[in-house]
Every structure is written in C-alpha cells, then in structure tokens.
Short mmCIF file of C-alpha atoms in Angstrom, two decimals:
data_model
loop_
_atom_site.label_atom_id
_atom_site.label_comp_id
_atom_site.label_asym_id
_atom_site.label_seq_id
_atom_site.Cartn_x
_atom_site.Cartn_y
_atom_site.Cartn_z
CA UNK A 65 84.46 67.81 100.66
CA UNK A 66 83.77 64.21 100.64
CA UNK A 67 82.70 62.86 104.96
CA UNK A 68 83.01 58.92 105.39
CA UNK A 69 84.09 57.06 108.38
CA UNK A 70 87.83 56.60 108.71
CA UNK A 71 88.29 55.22 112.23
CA UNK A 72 89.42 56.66 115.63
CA UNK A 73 92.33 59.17 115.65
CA UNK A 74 95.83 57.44 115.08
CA UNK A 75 98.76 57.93 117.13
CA UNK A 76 101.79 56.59 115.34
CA UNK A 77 105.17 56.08 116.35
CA UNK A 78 108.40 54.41 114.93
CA UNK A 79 107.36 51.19 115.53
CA UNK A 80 104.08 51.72 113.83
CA UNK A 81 100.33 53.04 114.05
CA UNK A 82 97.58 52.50 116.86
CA UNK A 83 94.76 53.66 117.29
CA UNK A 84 93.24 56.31 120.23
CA UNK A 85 89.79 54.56 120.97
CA UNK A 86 89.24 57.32 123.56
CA UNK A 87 89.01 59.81 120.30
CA UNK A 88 86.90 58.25 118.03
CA UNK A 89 85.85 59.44 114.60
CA UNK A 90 83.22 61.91 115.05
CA UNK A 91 81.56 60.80 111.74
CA UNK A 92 80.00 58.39 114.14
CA UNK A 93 78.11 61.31 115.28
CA UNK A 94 76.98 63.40 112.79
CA UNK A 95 74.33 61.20 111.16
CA UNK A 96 72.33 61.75 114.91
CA UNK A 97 73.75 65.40 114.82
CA UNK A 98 72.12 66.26 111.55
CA UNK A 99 69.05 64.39 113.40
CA UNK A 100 68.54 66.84 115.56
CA UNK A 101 69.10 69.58 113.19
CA UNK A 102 66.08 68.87 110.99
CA UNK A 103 64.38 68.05 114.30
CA UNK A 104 65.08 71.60 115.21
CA UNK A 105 63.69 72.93 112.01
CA UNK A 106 61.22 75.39 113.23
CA UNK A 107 59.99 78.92 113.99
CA UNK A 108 60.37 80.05 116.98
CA UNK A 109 57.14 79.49 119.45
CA UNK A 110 56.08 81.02 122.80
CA UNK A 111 57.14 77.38 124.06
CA UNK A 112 60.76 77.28 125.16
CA UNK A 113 60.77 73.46 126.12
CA UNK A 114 60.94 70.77 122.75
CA UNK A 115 60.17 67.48 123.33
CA UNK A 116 62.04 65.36 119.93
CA UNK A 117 60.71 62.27 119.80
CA UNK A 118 59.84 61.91 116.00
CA UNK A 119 63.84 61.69 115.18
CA UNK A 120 63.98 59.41 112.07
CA UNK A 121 66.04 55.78 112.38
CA UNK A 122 67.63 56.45 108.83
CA UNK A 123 71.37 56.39 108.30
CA UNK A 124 72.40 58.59 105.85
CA UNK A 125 75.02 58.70 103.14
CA UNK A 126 77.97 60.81 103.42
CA UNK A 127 76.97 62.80 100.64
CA UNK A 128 73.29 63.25 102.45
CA UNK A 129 75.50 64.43 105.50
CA UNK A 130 76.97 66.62 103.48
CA UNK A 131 73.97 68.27 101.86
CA UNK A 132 71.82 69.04 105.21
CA UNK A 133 75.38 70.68 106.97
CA UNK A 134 75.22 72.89 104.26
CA UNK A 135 71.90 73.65 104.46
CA UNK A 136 72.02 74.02 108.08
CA UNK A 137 75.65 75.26 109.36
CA UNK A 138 76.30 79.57 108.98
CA UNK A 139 78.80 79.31 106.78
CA UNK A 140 79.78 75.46 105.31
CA UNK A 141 81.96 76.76 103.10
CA UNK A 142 84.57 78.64 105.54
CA UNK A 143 84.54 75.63 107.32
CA UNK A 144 85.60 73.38 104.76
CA UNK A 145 87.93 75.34 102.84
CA UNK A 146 90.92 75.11 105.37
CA UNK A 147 90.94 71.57 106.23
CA UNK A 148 93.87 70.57 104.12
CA UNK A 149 95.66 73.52 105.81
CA UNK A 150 94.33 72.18 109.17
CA UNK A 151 96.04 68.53 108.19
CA UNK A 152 99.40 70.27 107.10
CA UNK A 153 99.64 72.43 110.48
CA UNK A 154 98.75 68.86 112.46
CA UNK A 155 101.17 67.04 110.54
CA UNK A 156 103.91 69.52 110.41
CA UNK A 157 103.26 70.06 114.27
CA UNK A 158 104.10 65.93 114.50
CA UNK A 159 106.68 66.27 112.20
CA UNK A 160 108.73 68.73 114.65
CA UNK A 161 107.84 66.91 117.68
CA UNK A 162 109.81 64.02 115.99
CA UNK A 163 112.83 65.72 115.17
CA UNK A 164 113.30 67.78 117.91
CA UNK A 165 113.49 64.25 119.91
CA UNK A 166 117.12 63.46 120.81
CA UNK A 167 116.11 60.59 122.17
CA UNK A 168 115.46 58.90 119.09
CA UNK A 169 118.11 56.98 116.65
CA UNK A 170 118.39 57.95 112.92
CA UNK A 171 116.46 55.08 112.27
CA UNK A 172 113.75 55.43 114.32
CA UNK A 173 113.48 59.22 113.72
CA UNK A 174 112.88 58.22 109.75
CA UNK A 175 110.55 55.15 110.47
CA UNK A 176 108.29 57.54 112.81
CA UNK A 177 108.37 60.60 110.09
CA UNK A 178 107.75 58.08 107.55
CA UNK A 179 104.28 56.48 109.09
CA UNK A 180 103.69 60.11 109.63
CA UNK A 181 103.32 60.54 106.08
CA UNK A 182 101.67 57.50 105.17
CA UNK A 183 98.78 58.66 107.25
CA UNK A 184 98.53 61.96 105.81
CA UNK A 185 94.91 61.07 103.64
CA UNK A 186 93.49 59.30 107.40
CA UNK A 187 94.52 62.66 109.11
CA UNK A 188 92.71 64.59 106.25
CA UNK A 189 89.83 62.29 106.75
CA UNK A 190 89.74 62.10 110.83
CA UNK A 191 90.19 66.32 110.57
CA UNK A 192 87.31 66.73 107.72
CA UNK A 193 84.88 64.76 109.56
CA UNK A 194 85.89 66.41 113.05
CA UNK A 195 85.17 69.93 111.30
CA UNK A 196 81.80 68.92 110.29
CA UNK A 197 80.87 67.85 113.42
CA UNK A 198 81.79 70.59 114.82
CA UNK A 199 80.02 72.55 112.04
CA UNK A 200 76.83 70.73 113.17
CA UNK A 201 77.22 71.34 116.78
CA UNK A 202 77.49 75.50 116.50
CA UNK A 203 74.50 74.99 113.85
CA UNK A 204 72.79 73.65 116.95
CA UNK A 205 73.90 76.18 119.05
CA UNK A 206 72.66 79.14 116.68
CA UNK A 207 68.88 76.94 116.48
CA UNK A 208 69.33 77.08 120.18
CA UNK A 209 70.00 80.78 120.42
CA UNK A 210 67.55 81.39 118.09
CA UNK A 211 64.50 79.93 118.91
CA UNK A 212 65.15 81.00 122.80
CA UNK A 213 64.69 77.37 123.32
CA UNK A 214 64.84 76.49 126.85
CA UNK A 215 64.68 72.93 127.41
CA UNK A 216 64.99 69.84 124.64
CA UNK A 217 63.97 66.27 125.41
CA UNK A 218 65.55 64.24 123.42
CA UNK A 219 65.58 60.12 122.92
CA UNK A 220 68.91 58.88 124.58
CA UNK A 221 69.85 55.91 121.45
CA UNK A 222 71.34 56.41 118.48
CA UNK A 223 74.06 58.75 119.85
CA UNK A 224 71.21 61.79 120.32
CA UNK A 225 72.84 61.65 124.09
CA UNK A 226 76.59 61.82 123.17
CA UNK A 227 75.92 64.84 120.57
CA UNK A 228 74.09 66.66 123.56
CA UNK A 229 76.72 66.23 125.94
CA UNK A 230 79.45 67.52 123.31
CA UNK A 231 76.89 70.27 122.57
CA UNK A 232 76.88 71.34 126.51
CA UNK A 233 80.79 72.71 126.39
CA UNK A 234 79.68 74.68 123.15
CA UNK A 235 76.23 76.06 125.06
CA UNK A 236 78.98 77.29 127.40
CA UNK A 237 81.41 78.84 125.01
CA UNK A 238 78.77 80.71 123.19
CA UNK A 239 78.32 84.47 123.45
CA UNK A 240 76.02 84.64 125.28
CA UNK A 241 76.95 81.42 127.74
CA UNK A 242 74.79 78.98 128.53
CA UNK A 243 75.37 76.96 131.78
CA UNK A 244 73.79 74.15 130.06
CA UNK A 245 73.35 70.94 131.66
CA UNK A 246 72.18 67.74 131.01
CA UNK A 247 70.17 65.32 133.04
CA UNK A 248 67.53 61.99 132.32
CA UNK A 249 64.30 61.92 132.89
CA UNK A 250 61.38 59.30 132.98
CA UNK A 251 58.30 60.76 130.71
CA UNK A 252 55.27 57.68 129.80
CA UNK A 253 57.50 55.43 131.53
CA UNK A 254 60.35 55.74 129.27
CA UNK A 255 64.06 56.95 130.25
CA UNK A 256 64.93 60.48 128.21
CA UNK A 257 67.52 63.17 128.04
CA UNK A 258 66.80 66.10 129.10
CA UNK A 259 69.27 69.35 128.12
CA UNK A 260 68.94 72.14 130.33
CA UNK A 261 70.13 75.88 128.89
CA UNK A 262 69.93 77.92 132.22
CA UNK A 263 71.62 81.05 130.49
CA UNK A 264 74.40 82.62 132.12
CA UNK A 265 73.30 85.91 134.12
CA UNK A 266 75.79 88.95 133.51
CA UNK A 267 77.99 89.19 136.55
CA UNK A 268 77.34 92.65 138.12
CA UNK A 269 81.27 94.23 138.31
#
C-alpha cells in the first residue's frame, strides 16, 4: 500500500473531470491523525481528561504514515487488502449509472465511460488514502475506549480540529456510543479544542 496525496474526489462526466472541493483527499489529514495517535500512546491513568499540547510540527512521508497506521490501527492489513476491490465496486457502480442513462447519446455515453476509466489509478488513490484515514480514526476510537479517557484538549492548527470533529460521528457509532461533542476553550490565554466523550447511558426498555 503506497498513501500520497492525489487531490479532492473527482466527479467526471462526458464532457470531462472536476473536482468535488467539498470532499477533499483525506491524506490531508492523516499526518495530524497519526499526531494524535502517538500523542495517545499511553497506559491508562486514574486521569480521564488529556491535555496534548506536545504534538510534533513534523510532516511525515507517506511511507512514515504508513508505518505508525500499522503500528497503531487493529488490524492494517484487513484494511488494506480490499481497496482495489473497493475501487472496482465504485467504478463499476459509475459505470452502470452511465449506461442505464437514456438520456445520454452514444457519444456521450462512451466519452463519460471512457474518463471513467482514465481515472481508475486517482480513484485507487482517493479510496486508499480514505481507508487509512479511516483506519486512523477507529485506532483513535479503540485508544479512546481504552484508556476510559474522558476529555482530550487538543491544539486547534494543523488539522488536530478537523480529525476531532470526523472522530465525533465515529465516538457515536462505536459500541459502546459515545455522545461525543466538541467545543473550544481558552486555557493560559490560548484558544483550544476541547472533545467531550459523555458516554451514552443504556436506555432502560
């Protein structure tokens, strides 16, 4: 598995290929994601609250991205191995979209299938680096879980703040939920994030 930046998602179309700025790459993320991983890095204390403010400024390679997801993430491996079936299902799912439109000429139905194909390695990229982000985010989750960690603190730059807002929807999916929550602070007279876990209670049925 090779992660490098490839660009926000494409949407193509018989005229040609844009690009979805409102979906960007999420290799963007995963340099501050693995951040906060190694941040993590710890037995579990009678303190639930963390306070990260030692978070390094370095930008790592892809192949240094690579290494600490595997170190960190359950299981790398299963998440890796099925991203070229992951890029056939996505482009075979486009693919039928495109002929099942009547709409469309002969022409335009093999223009649009053919800038389909041509951006078969981007979609492999876009998905690999979209799985290991998402890799990194249940890693979180699991440090989370854990460490019965109840409160993180967290610099807002560098994307730390975007990786913990992605990471609230996962807090919530997890078994057990977490109605996580994020909010800012102001600690020594500088502006911080502050994630909130507020675990789910059991409903009483």
């Amino acid at each position: 598995m090779e992660l490098k930046y490839v660009g926000a998602k494409p949407a193509v179309s018989a005229r040609g290929v844009t690009f979805d700025q409102t979906k960007p790459d999420r290799y963007t993320f995963l340099n501050a994601a693995v951040e906060l991983l190694e941040a993590l890095s710890f037995e579990p204390t009678e303190d639930k609250k963390v306070y990260l403010y030692d978070t390094s400024e370095k930008e790592r390679s892809g192949k240094e991205l690579v290494e600490l997801l595997k170190k960190h993430c359950a299981n790398p491996q299963e998440a890796f191995d099925s991203l070229q079936e992951k890029t056939n299902a996505l482009i075979e799912k486009y693919t039928n979209q495109v002929k099942e439109n009547e709409r469309l000429s002969t022409d335009e139905r093999r223009a649009w299938l053919g800038n389909i194909e041509i951006m078969r390695d981007y979609y492999l990229q876009y998905v690999t680096n979209e799985s290991a982000y998402q890799c990194a985010l249940n890693a979180l989750t699991d440090k989370i879980h854990k460490s019965h960690i109840e409160e993180v603190a967290f610099p807002i730059g560098r994307n730390h703040g975007l990786v913990m807002s992605h990471l609230v929807d996962v807090l919530r999916d997890h078994k057990p939920p977490y109605d996580a929550s994020m909010s800012m602070i102001v600690k020594d007279g500088e502006t911080v994030g502050r994630l909130d876990m507020n675990r789910s209670k059991p409903l009483n049925l």
